[in-house]
GROMACS .gro file of C-alpha atoms in nm:
model
  457
    1MET     CA    1   0.000   0.000   0.000
    2ILE     CA    2   0.099   0.368   0.009
    3ASP     CA    3   0.392   0.462   0.230
    4PHE     CA    4   0.297   0.793   0.387
    5ASP     CA    5   0.647   0.842   0.527
    6GLN     CA    6   0.749   0.966   0.183
    7PHE     CA    7   0.539   1.277   0.244
    8SER     CA    8   0.758   1.398   0.533
    9ASP     CA    9   0.931   1.732   0.507
   10PRO     CA   10   1.228   1.690   0.270
   11LEU     CA   11   1.425   1.969   0.442
   12SER     CA   12   1.395   1.872   0.805
   13GLY     CA   13   1.313   1.504   0.757
   14ALA     CA   14   1.043   1.525   1.025
   15ARG     CA   15   0.676   1.600   1.035
   16GLY     CA   16   0.709   1.839   1.326
   17SER     CA   17   0.868   2.120   1.125
   18SER     CA   18   0.737   2.474   1.115
   19HIS     CA   19   0.600   2.411   0.766
   20PRO     CA   20   0.450   2.057   0.777
   21ASN     CA   21   0.374   1.877   0.455
   22PRO     CA   22   0.006   1.931   0.359
   23MET     CA   23  -0.015   1.574   0.226
   24PHE     CA   24  -0.002   1.441   0.583
   25ASP     CA   25  -0.300   1.563   0.785
   26TYR     CA   26  -0.472   1.436   1.098
   27LEU     CA   27  -0.703   1.191   0.920
   28THR     CA   28  -0.419   1.037   0.719
   29GLY     CA   29  -0.300   0.863   1.034
   30PHE     CA   30  -0.622   0.657   1.042
   31THR     CA   31  -0.612   0.536   0.682
   32PRO     CA   32  -0.511   0.170   0.631
   33ARG     CA   33  -0.168   0.093   0.490
   34LYS     CA   34  -0.213  -0.279   0.416
   35LEU     CA   35  -0.448  -0.439   0.166
   36LYS     CA   36  -0.631  -0.665   0.412
   37ASP     CA   37  -0.677  -0.368   0.648
   38LEU     CA   38  -0.820  -0.174   0.355
   39LEU     CA   39  -1.071  -0.454   0.288
   40ARG     CA   40  -1.178  -0.454   0.655
   41GLN     CA   41  -1.212  -0.077   0.646
   42ALA     CA   42  -1.422  -0.098   0.329
   43GLU     CA   43  -1.661  -0.347   0.494
   44TYR     CA   44  -1.697  -0.129   0.803
   45ILE     CA   45  -1.760   0.187   0.603
   46GLY     CA   46  -2.006   0.010   0.375
   47PHE     CA   47  -2.230  -0.085   0.666
   48ASN     CA   48  -2.190   0.243   0.858
   49SER     CA   49  -2.243   0.494   0.579
   50ALA     CA   50  -2.596   0.512   0.443
   51HIS     CA   51  -2.476   0.695   0.132
   52ILE     CA   52  -2.205   0.442   0.046
   53TYR     CA   53  -2.431   0.144   0.119
   54GLY     CA   54  -2.715   0.283  -0.093
   55THR     CA   55  -2.484   0.377  -0.379
   56VAL     CA   56  -2.304   0.042  -0.383
   57ARG     CA   57  -2.628  -0.157  -0.377
   58LYS     CA   58  -2.805   0.050  -0.645
   59PHE     CA   59  -2.505   0.083  -0.874
   60GLY     CA   60  -2.436  -0.289  -0.856
   61GLU     CA   61  -2.794  -0.407  -0.903
   62TYR     CA   62  -2.906  -0.161  -1.168
   63PRO     CA   63  -2.740  -0.314  -1.479
   64ILE     CA   64  -2.855  -0.673  -1.407
   65THR     CA   65  -3.115  -0.764  -1.669
   66ARG     CA   66  -3.279  -1.088  -1.777
   67PHE     CA   67  -3.081  -1.387  -1.908
   68VAL     CA   68  -3.054  -1.464  -2.278
   69TYR     CA   69  -3.001  -1.830  -2.379
   70GLU     CA   70  -2.844  -1.861  -2.721
   71THR     CA   71  -2.995  -2.192  -2.831
   72SER     CA   72  -3.273  -2.307  -3.058
   73GLY     CA   73  -3.348  -2.617  -2.853
   74GLU     CA   74  -3.653  -2.552  -2.638
   75ALA     CA   75  -3.593  -2.844  -2.401
   76GLU     CA   76  -3.229  -2.748  -2.339
   77ARG     CA   77  -3.324  -2.385  -2.285
   78LYS     CA   78  -3.590  -2.476  -2.028
   79ARG     CA   79  -3.349  -2.705  -1.848
   80HIS     CA   80  -3.090  -2.430  -1.821
   81GLU     CA   81  -3.353  -2.176  -1.723
   82ARG     CA   82  -3.474  -2.401  -1.440
   83LEU     CA   83  -3.119  -2.458  -1.315
   84PHE     CA   84  -2.987  -2.102  -1.323
   85GLU     CA   85  -3.301  -1.904  -1.243
   86LYS     CA   86  -3.486  -2.128  -0.998
   87GLN     CA   87  -3.231  -2.360  -0.840
   88LEU     CA   88  -2.909  -2.155  -0.839
   89ARG     CA   89  -3.101  -1.824  -0.844
   90LEU     CA   90  -2.816  -1.675  -1.040
   91LYS     CA   91  -2.970  -1.329  -1.081
   92GLY     CA   92  -2.992  -1.274  -0.706
   93PHE     CA   93  -2.641  -1.413  -0.669
   94LEU     CA   94  -2.513  -1.157  -0.921
   95THR     CA   95  -2.647  -0.876  -0.702
   96LEU     CA   96  -2.443  -1.011  -0.410
   97VAL     CA   97  -2.134  -1.040  -0.627
   98SER     CA   98  -2.185  -0.684  -0.750
   99PHE     CA   99  -2.211  -0.566  -0.391
  100ASP     CA  100  -1.879  -0.734  -0.307
  101VAL     CA  101  -1.704  -0.586  -0.610
  102TRP     CA  102  -1.825  -0.230  -0.563
  103LEU     CA  103  -1.753  -0.241  -0.190
  104THR     CA  104  -1.421  -0.429  -0.158
  105GLY     CA  105  -1.312  -0.433  -0.522
  106ASN     CA  106  -1.299  -0.815  -0.526
  107SER     CA  107  -1.534  -1.110  -0.549
  108PHE     CA  108  -1.424  -1.473  -0.532
  109VAL     CA  109  -1.678  -1.729  -0.652
  110SER     CA  110  -1.668  -2.107  -0.678
  111LEU     CA  111  -1.922  -2.372  -0.769
  112TYR     CA  112  -1.970  -2.646  -0.510
  113GLU     CA  113  -2.001  -2.977  -0.692
  114PRO     CA  114  -2.200  -3.207  -0.460
  115ILE     CA  115  -2.068  -3.545  -0.349
  116LYS     CA  116  -2.226  -3.857  -0.202
  117ARG     CA  117  -2.009  -3.982   0.084
  118ASP     CA  118  -2.028  -4.343   0.201
  119LEU     CA  119  -1.846  -4.510   0.488
  120GLN     CA  120  -1.742  -4.868   0.404
  121CYS     CA  121  -1.682  -5.133   0.667
  122PRO     CA  122  -1.338  -5.299   0.620
  123HIS     CA  123  -1.475  -5.638   0.737
  124CYS     CA  124  -1.801  -5.690   0.544
  125HIS     CA  125  -1.746  -5.412   0.288
  126THR     CA  126  -2.094  -5.277   0.349
  127ARG     CA  127  -2.140  -4.912   0.260
  128GLU     CA  128  -2.353  -4.667   0.457
  129ASP     CA  129  -2.447  -4.312   0.375
  130VAL     CA  130  -2.257  -4.071   0.598
  131CYS     CA  131  -2.578  -3.886   0.689
  132ALA     CA  132  -2.735  -4.204   0.829
  133ALA     CA  133  -2.426  -4.368   0.981
  134ARG     CA  134  -2.331  -4.347   1.347
  135TYR     CA  135  -1.972  -4.230   1.328
  136ALA     CA  136  -1.701  -4.030   1.500
  137PHE     CA  137  -1.444  -3.820   1.316
  138ASN     CA  138  -1.087  -3.759   1.434
  139LEU     CA  139  -0.933  -3.457   1.262
  140ASP     CA  140  -0.580  -3.523   1.386
  141ARG     CA  141  -0.582  -3.867   1.222
  142LEU     CA  142  -0.819  -3.768   0.941
  143GLU     CA  143  -1.012  -4.079   1.030
  144PHE     CA  144  -1.377  -4.186   1.030
  145ARG     CA  145  -1.495  -4.460   1.267
  146HIS     CA  146  -1.851  -4.589   1.244
  147ASP     CA  147  -2.074  -4.866   1.379
  148CYS     CA  148  -2.143  -5.118   1.106
  149ARG     CA  149  -2.511  -5.211   1.106
  150HIS     CA  150  -2.456  -5.516   0.886
  151CYS     CA  151  -2.188  -5.711   1.075
  152GLY     CA  152  -2.244  -5.541   1.411
  153LYS     CA  153  -1.882  -5.433   1.469
  154LEU     CA  154  -1.841  -5.109   1.657
  155ARG     CA  155  -1.615  -4.816   1.577
  156VAL     CA  156  -1.447  -4.973   1.279
  157VAL     CA  157  -1.202  -4.762   1.080
  158SER     CA  158  -1.409  -4.652   0.781
  159LYS     CA  159  -1.303  -4.636   0.423
  160VAL     CA  160  -1.432  -4.308   0.282
  161ILE     CA  161  -1.584  -4.334  -0.066
  162ASP     CA  162  -1.680  -4.004  -0.232
  163GLU     CA  163  -1.878  -4.009  -0.555
  164GLN     CA  164  -1.991  -3.714  -0.758
  165LEU     CA  165  -2.362  -3.652  -0.718
  166ARG     CA  166  -2.486  -3.512  -1.046
  167ASP     CA  167  -2.798  -3.355  -0.900
  168PRO     CA  168  -2.871  -3.001  -1.029
  169ALA     CA  169  -3.068  -2.918  -0.714
  170LYS     CA  170  -2.759  -2.965  -0.497
  171LEU     CA  171  -2.525  -2.738  -0.690
  172LYS     CA  172  -2.430  -2.430  -0.485
  173LEU     CA  173  -2.258  -2.104  -0.571
  174ILE     CA  174  -2.016  -1.995  -0.298
  175ARG     CA  175  -1.881  -1.648  -0.224
  176TRP     CA  176  -1.548  -1.645  -0.041
  177ASP     CA  177  -1.430  -1.386   0.209
  178PRO     CA  178  -1.158  -1.182   0.033
  179LYS     CA  179  -0.986  -1.115   0.367
  180LEU     CA  180  -0.908  -1.490   0.391
  181ILE     CA  181  -0.779  -1.522   0.034
  182ASP     CA  182  -0.411  -1.497  -0.061
  183ILE     CA  183  -0.290  -1.468  -0.421
  184ASP     CA  184   0.046  -1.588  -0.550
  185SER     CA  185   0.086  -1.418  -0.886
  186ASN     CA  186   0.348  -1.397  -1.158
  187PRO     CA  187   0.364  -1.036  -1.281
  188VAL     CA  188   0.525  -1.143  -1.610
  189THR     CA  189   0.280  -1.414  -1.717
  190GLY     CA  190  -0.028  -1.301  -1.519
  191GLU     CA  191  -0.073  -1.649  -1.369
  192CYS     CA  192  -0.237  -1.658  -1.026
  193VAL     CA  193  -0.268  -1.929  -0.762
  194TYR     CA  194  -0.531  -1.878  -0.494
  195TYR     CA  195  -0.508  -1.991  -0.131
  196TYR     CA  196  -0.774  -1.985   0.139
  197THR     CA  197  -0.700  -1.947   0.509
  198ILE     CA  198  -0.949  -2.171   0.689
  199PRO     CA  199  -1.114  -1.986   0.981
  200ARG     CA  200  -1.039  -2.114   1.328
  201SER     CA  201  -1.409  -2.130   1.411
  202LEU     CA  202  -1.467  -2.377   1.125
  203ILE     CA  203  -1.172  -2.591   1.236
  204ALA     CA  204  -1.307  -2.589   1.592
  205ASP     CA  205  -1.651  -2.706   1.472
  206VAL     CA  206  -1.498  -2.990   1.271
  207ARG     CA  207  -1.275  -3.093   1.561
  208ALA     CA  208  -1.580  -3.093   1.790
  209GLY     CA  209  -1.762  -3.333   1.556
  210ASN     CA  210  -2.016  -3.099   1.397
  211LYS     CA  211  -2.165  -3.334   1.136
  212THR     CA  212  -2.316  -3.050   0.935
  213LYS     CA  213  -1.962  -2.930   0.870
  214ILE     CA  214  -1.813  -3.279   0.820
  215ASN     CA  215  -2.064  -3.485   0.619
  216HIS     CA  216  -1.997  -3.338   0.275
  217MET     CA  217  -1.679  -3.139   0.336
  218PRO     CA  218  -1.425  -3.228   0.063
  219MET     CA  219  -1.145  -3.445   0.193
  220ALA     CA  220  -0.885  -3.204   0.055
  221PHE     CA  221  -1.034  -2.935   0.276
  222LEU     CA  222  -1.026  -3.164   0.580
  223ALA     CA  223  -0.665  -3.255   0.500
  224ALA     CA  224  -0.570  -2.886   0.496
  225MET     CA  225  -0.728  -2.847   0.841
  226LYS     CA  226  -0.532  -3.147   0.969
  227GLU     CA  227  -0.201  -3.013   0.835
  228LYS     CA  228  -0.285  -2.659   0.957
  229LYS     CA  229  -0.218  -2.522   0.611
  230THR     CA  230  -0.400  -2.297   0.371
  231PHE     CA  231  -0.623  -2.460   0.113
  232LYS     CA  232  -0.503  -2.433  -0.247
  233PHE     CA  233  -0.772  -2.398  -0.512
  234ALA     CA  234  -0.736  -2.604  -0.825
  235GLU     CA  235  -0.679  -2.419  -1.150
  236GLY     CA  236  -1.006  -2.280  -1.281
  237ALA     CA  237  -1.200  -2.372  -0.966
  238LEU     CA  238  -1.221  -2.010  -0.847
  239TYR     CA  239  -1.353  -1.713  -1.044
  240HIS     CA  240  -1.200  -1.380  -0.942
  241MET     CA  241  -1.388  -1.069  -1.044
  242ARG     CA  242  -1.207  -0.751  -0.953
  243MET     CA  243  -1.228  -0.377  -0.991
  244PRO     CA  244  -0.936  -0.230  -1.189
  245GLY     CA  245  -0.680  -0.026  -0.999
  246PRO     CA  246  -0.331   0.124  -1.042
  247ALA     CA  247  -0.082  -0.113  -1.200
  248GLY     CA  248   0.175  -0.067  -0.926
  249VAL     CA  249  -0.053  -0.130  -0.625
  250GLU     CA  250  -0.116  -0.503  -0.570
  251SER     CA  251  -0.218  -0.545  -0.935
  252GLN     CA  252  -0.335  -0.905  -0.879
  253TRP     CA  253  -0.605  -0.767  -0.650
  254GLY     CA  254  -0.901  -0.544  -0.721
  255TYR     CA  255  -0.895  -0.190  -0.584
  256PRO     CA  256  -1.188  -0.094  -0.356
  257PRO     CA  257  -1.372   0.196  -0.521
  258ILE     CA  258  -1.448   0.353  -0.183
  259THR     CA  259  -1.078   0.407  -0.108
  260ALA     CA  260  -1.106   0.770  -0.214
  261ALA     CA  261  -1.397   0.816   0.028
  262ILE     CA  262  -1.224   0.685   0.341
  263LYS     CA  263  -1.087   1.017   0.465
  264MET     CA  264  -1.414   1.191   0.381
  265PHE     CA  265  -1.600   0.925   0.582
  266PHE     CA  266  -1.372   0.993   0.880
  267PHE     CA  267  -1.447   1.362   0.841
  268THR     CA  268  -1.822   1.297   0.848
  269ALA     CA  269  -1.769   1.080   1.158
  270ILE     CA  270  -1.608   1.378   1.332
  271LEU     CA  271  -1.901   1.599   1.231
  272ARG     CA  272  -2.155   1.343   1.353
  273ARG     CA  273  -1.980   1.312   1.686
  274ALA     CA  274  -1.980   1.691   1.722
  275ASN     CA  275  -2.350   1.707   1.633
  276GLU     CA  276  -2.422   1.434   1.886
  277ALA     CA  277  -2.251   1.629   2.163
  278ILE     CA  278  -2.434   1.947   2.062
  279ALA     CA  279  -2.769   1.767   2.053
  280LEU     CA  280  -2.718   1.616   2.397
  281GLU     CA  281  -2.614   1.942   2.560
  282HIS     CA  282  -2.763   2.232   2.368
  283ILE     CA  283  -3.084   2.121   2.193
  284THR     CA  284  -3.319   2.099   2.494
  285PRO     CA  285  -3.313   2.423   2.698
  286PHE     CA  286  -3.305   2.428   3.079
  287ARG     CA  287  -3.589   2.653   3.200
  288VAL     CA  288  -3.571   2.854   3.522
  289MET     CA  289  -3.885   3.028   3.659
  290HIS     CA  290  -3.844   3.324   3.895
  291PRO     CA  291  -4.047   3.616   4.031
  292LEU     CA  292  -3.983   3.943   3.851
  293ALA     CA  293  -3.852   4.224   4.063
  294ALA     CA  294  -4.086   4.523   4.085
  295SER     CA  295  -3.983   4.889   4.084
  296GLY     CA  296  -3.953   5.096   4.401
  297GLN     CA  297  -4.023   4.928   4.734
  298GLY     CA  298  -4.243   4.647   4.593
  299ASP     CA  299  -3.974   4.388   4.542
  300PRO     CA  300  -4.147   4.045   4.584
  301LEU     CA  301  -3.824   3.894   4.711
  302THR     CA  302  -3.873   4.093   5.034
  303THR     CA  303  -4.252   4.092   5.064
  304ILE     CA  304  -4.362   3.729   4.994
  305ASN     CA  305  -4.274   3.385   5.124
  306LEU     CA  306  -4.067   3.236   4.838
  307GLN     CA  307  -4.102   2.882   4.977
  308ARG     CA  308  -4.483   2.909   4.968
  309TRP     CA  309  -4.464   3.066   4.619
  310ARG     CA  310  -4.256   2.775   4.493
  311GLN     CA  311  -4.500   2.518   4.634
  312GLU     CA  312  -4.797   2.696   4.471
  313LEU     CA  313  -4.607   2.712   4.143
  314GLU     CA  314  -4.523   2.338   4.147
  315MET     CA  315  -4.882   2.244   4.236
  316ASN     CA  316  -5.028   2.453   3.954
  317TYR     CA  317  -4.770   2.320   3.706
  318LYS     CA  318  -4.862   1.960   3.787
  319ALA     CA  319  -5.230   2.048   3.745
  320PHE     CA  320  -5.147   2.211   3.409
  321ARG     CA  321  -4.980   1.891   3.286
  322ARG     CA  322  -5.304   1.706   3.358
  323ASP     CA  323  -5.525   1.981   3.212
  324PRO     CA  324  -5.355   2.203   2.951
  325LEU     CA  325  -5.651   2.448   2.962
  326ARG     CA  326  -5.598   2.530   3.329
  327LEU     CA  327  -5.521   2.894   3.418
  328MET     CA  328  -5.289   2.995   3.702
  329PHE     CA  329  -5.325   3.322   3.885
  330SER     CA  330  -5.021   3.485   4.041
  331PRO     CA  331  -5.018   3.798   4.257
  332ILE     CA  332  -4.679   3.894   4.115
  333PRO     CA  333  -4.528   3.880   3.766
  334VAL     CA  334  -4.333   3.563   3.683
  335GLY     CA  335  -4.034   3.535   3.451
  336VAL     CA  336  -3.878   3.239   3.267
  337GLN     CA  337  -3.509   3.215   3.183
  338ASN     CA  338  -3.390   2.957   2.923
  339VAL     CA  339  -3.039   2.821   2.971
  340GLY     CA  340  -2.905   2.656   2.653
  341GLY     CA  341  -3.129   2.568   2.357
  342GLU     CA  342  -2.907   2.725   2.092
  343GLY     CA  343  -2.809   2.386   1.948
  344LYS     CA  344  -2.979   2.444   1.612
  345THR     CA  345  -2.740   2.726   1.532
  346LEU     CA  346  -2.439   2.517   1.639
  347LEU     CA  347  -2.515   2.202   1.437
  348THR     CA  348  -2.293   2.141   1.134
  349LEU     CA  349  -2.571   2.001   0.912
  350GLY     CA  350  -2.462   2.191   0.602
  351GLU     CA  351  -2.101   2.076   0.624
  352LEU     CA  352  -2.216   1.719   0.691
  353GLN     CA  353  -2.448   1.716   0.390
  354GLN     CA  354  -2.174   1.851   0.163
  355ALA     CA  355  -1.928   1.591   0.290
  356GLU     CA  356  -2.176   1.308   0.227
  357GLU     CA  357  -2.237   1.431  -0.127
  358ASN     CA  358  -1.861   1.435  -0.184
  359ILE     CA  359  -1.851   1.071  -0.072
  360VAL     CA  360  -2.102   0.975  -0.341
  361LEU     CA  361  -1.918   1.180  -0.602
  362SER     CA  362  -1.588   1.011  -0.510
  363LEU     CA  363  -1.747   0.681  -0.617
  364GLY     CA  364  -1.804   0.824  -0.963
  365VAL     CA  365  -2.181   0.844  -0.919
  366PRO     CA  366  -2.390   1.163  -0.951
  367ILE     CA  367  -2.590   1.243  -0.638
  368GLU     CA  368  -2.913   1.234  -0.844
  369PHE     CA  369  -2.857   0.861  -0.904
  370LEU     CA  370  -2.899   0.800  -0.532
  371LYS     CA  371  -3.177   1.049  -0.465
  372GLY     CA  372  -3.357   1.018  -0.799
  373GLY     CA  373  -3.412   1.289  -1.056
  374LEU     CA  374  -3.191   1.182  -1.346
  375GLY     CA  375  -3.456   1.250  -1.604
  376GLN     CA  376  -3.410   1.200  -1.975
  377THR     CA  377  -3.493   1.563  -2.050
  378ARG     CA  378  -3.187   1.707  -1.877
  379GLY     CA  379  -2.947   1.424  -1.798
  380GLU     CA  380  -2.871   1.255  -2.130
  381ILE     CA  381  -2.495   1.313  -2.108
  382THR     CA  382  -2.474   1.197  -1.746
  383LEU     CA  383  -2.684   0.891  -1.824
  384ARG     CA  384  -2.464   0.804  -2.118
  385MET     CA  385  -2.150   0.836  -1.901
  386ILE     CA  386  -2.298   0.607  -1.636
  387GLU     CA  387  -2.403   0.358  -1.904
  388ASN     CA  388  -2.048   0.344  -2.043
  389GLN     CA  389  -1.909   0.309  -1.691
  390LEU     CA  390  -2.138   0.016  -1.616
  391ARG     CA  391  -2.058  -0.167  -1.940
  392VAL     CA  392  -1.725  -0.286  -1.796
  393HIS     CA  393  -1.909  -0.423  -1.494
  394ILE     CA  394  -2.160  -0.596  -1.722
  395GLU     CA  395  -1.877  -0.760  -1.916
  396ASN     CA  396  -1.739  -0.895  -1.589
  397LEU     CA  397  -2.082  -1.027  -1.491
  398ASN     CA  398  -2.119  -1.196  -1.829
  399GLY     CA  399  -1.778  -1.354  -1.775
  400LEU     CA  400  -1.897  -1.496  -1.443
  401ILE     CA  401  -2.218  -1.623  -1.606
  402GLU     CA  402  -2.019  -1.793  -1.883
  403TRP     CA  403  -1.782  -1.952  -1.629
  404THR     CA  404  -2.072  -2.075  -1.413
  405GLU     CA  405  -2.255  -2.224  -1.711
  406GLU     CA  406  -1.946  -2.405  -1.836
  407ARG     CA  407  -1.863  -2.548  -1.490
  408ALA     CA  408  -2.221  -2.657  -1.423
  409SER     CA  409  -2.274  -2.808  -1.768
  410SER     CA  410  -1.945  -2.995  -1.753
  411PHE     CA  411  -2.024  -3.139  -1.409
  412LEU     CA  412  -2.380  -3.238  -1.502
  413ARG     CA  413  -2.270  -3.361  -1.846
  414TRP     CA  414  -2.516  -3.136  -2.022
  415ALA     CA  415  -2.477  -2.969  -2.357
  416SER     CA  416  -2.330  -2.622  -2.308
  417VAL     CA  417  -2.566  -2.332  -2.386
  418PRO     CA  418  -2.408  -1.984  -2.416
  419MET     CA  419  -2.567  -1.739  -2.172
  420LYS     CA  420  -2.544  -1.367  -2.115
  421LEU     CA  421  -2.737  -1.073  -1.976
  422ALA     CA  422  -2.973  -0.891  -2.207
  423ASP     CA  423  -2.836  -0.565  -2.347
  424PHE     CA  424  -2.837  -0.286  -2.091
  425LYS     CA  425  -2.947   0.062  -2.191
  426MET     CA  426  -3.009   0.348  -1.951
  427VAL     CA  427  -3.135   0.584  -2.219
  428ASP     CA  428  -3.451   0.460  -2.388
  429ASP     CA  429  -3.390   0.565  -2.750
  430SER     CA  430  -3.744   0.573  -2.893
  431GLU     CA  431  -3.624   0.691  -3.235
  432ASN     CA  432  -3.389   0.393  -3.265
  433LYS     CA  433  -3.674   0.156  -3.170
  434GLN     CA  434  -3.899   0.310  -3.430
  435LEU     CA  435  -3.631   0.272  -3.697
  436THR     CA  436  -3.576  -0.090  -3.592
  437ALA     CA  437  -3.950  -0.158  -3.623
  438GLN     CA  438  -3.955  -0.011  -3.973
  439MET     CA  439  -3.658  -0.225  -4.079
  440TRP     CA  440  -3.827  -0.533  -3.931
  441ALA     CA  441  -4.149  -0.455  -4.120
  442ALA     CA  442  -3.945  -0.425  -4.440
  443GLY     CA  443  -3.785  -0.764  -4.375
  444LYS     CA  444  -3.434  -0.623  -4.329
  445ILE     CA  445  -3.377  -0.761  -3.977
  446SER     CA  446  -3.478  -1.083  -3.806
  447ASP     CA  447  -3.753  -1.143  -3.552
  448SER     CA  448  -3.500  -1.210  -3.276
  449THR     CA  449  -3.327  -0.875  -3.337
  450MET     CA  450  -3.661  -0.697  -3.318
  451ALA     CA  451  -3.751  -0.884  -2.998
  452ASP     CA  452  -3.422  -0.787  -2.838
  453ALA     CA  453  -3.478  -0.421  -2.925
  454ILE     CA  454  -3.804  -0.417  -2.727
  455ASP     CA  455  -3.668  -0.647  -2.453
  456LYS     CA  456  -3.884  -0.946  -2.534
  457ASP     CA  457  -3.795  -1.314  -2.551
   0.00000   0.00000   0.00000
C-alpha cells in the first residue's frame, strides 16, 4: 500500500517542522496501509455509511437484466432456465457479487459440486451413507470410525468413498471472504494461484464433531485443516472478479472503489460526533422560573414567602400537565429564563451534507442517481457516461455467467448453452426503436433482433 512516510518534510526530515507537509494531515493517520486492512475498512464503512451502502447496492444491481439463452433447442433452454433461475437463483447471486465488487473491489466465486459420501466397513465391505451412519471423526488422524449395522462391529475404521452426485438441485454457488484469500501471482505471465486461510471457528466445529460441517466437506479441505495449512484452489476452480486499480498497487487484486472516500468518511464521523454532543447538551433548553422584581419598594423577594410561592407554582404546574386548559393566577409577575437551547445554530448540518455528497461523487456516481431525478430531458450526457461506466461491470458479470454455465454443464454432463445478460441501456432511445420496427417490417432484420430491441424473448 501507500507509504505515507514519503510525504515527510524533505528539508527537516520530520513531520514536526514549522511548515509541515500538507499531504499528511490528521485523518491520514487513520487510513489503512495494508491491503487486508483496507478490505476490513471498506466493509466497516459500507455498513456504517448510508450513502455508500445505498450507492453500492443500487449501482451494482441496476445493470442486471434478464438472461438470454443462445440456443434453438426448447428443451435445453428450459433445463438451463430451471437450473440457473430457480435452483441456483443466479440473478440474485449476481447482485451479491456486485455488492462485493463495488464495496471491496474483489469477489471470489466457486461452484460447489456435490458429493455422495459413504463409509465402508473394512470387514463386510458394506457401505452406509454418511448422513445415516453413526460415526465419530478424528481430525488429527483424518479418520472416520462408524458402527457397522450389517456385521455389528463397533467403531471400525471406515473407508471413505466419495462419488460425484450429479444432482442439479444440490449445486451451490459460494462467495469467499476476500480477507481470507491470498494470491500468488506472476507479474510477467499473469498467472495466479489462490489460497484460502481456513477460519479457526470452522476448524473448531470440525474438531468438535459438527456433522453438518463434516458430512460433505471435501477431503482435501479436511486434510488442509489437519495439516494446519492454507487450502489451495485447483486451477479454474475459483472465479475472481475484480475492480481495476493502479498497475503498481497489488495489481493481482481489485482496488476498492471507496478508497477515495475513506478520509471523507472519517471527516463525516467527526461531524456526527460533534453534532451528537451538541444535541445532547444544547438542543433541549433548561428553564428557570423566577419572580420578577418590581420597581420601588415592591420587590417580591422581600414581601412574599418564596417557599410558599414555589410550592404553589409546582402544584399549579402539575395540574397544568393534567389539564392544559388550566389557568394559574399569580399575585406577582413571573419570569422564565432559558439556559441553553441554541443547538440548532451550532449544528454542522450543512457541512455534513456537503461531505456526504462528496462521498457519493468520489465513487463516480452523480448524487441524483442515489436520490432520484436523473430525467431523460436534462441528464442525457450523465446517463450516457454512467451507461459506459457500467458496461465494464456488465462484461465482468457476463464472464462470471459464462464460467458458471461451463462449470455446471461440464459437471452435469449437459450440452453447453451460451448465456449472457440482455443488453443494458439506460437511455430509452425511442427513435432507434422506431427505426428498428420499420426495418423489421421491411424484412431487413430478423424477428430475434426486433424482440431484443423491445426487450422481449
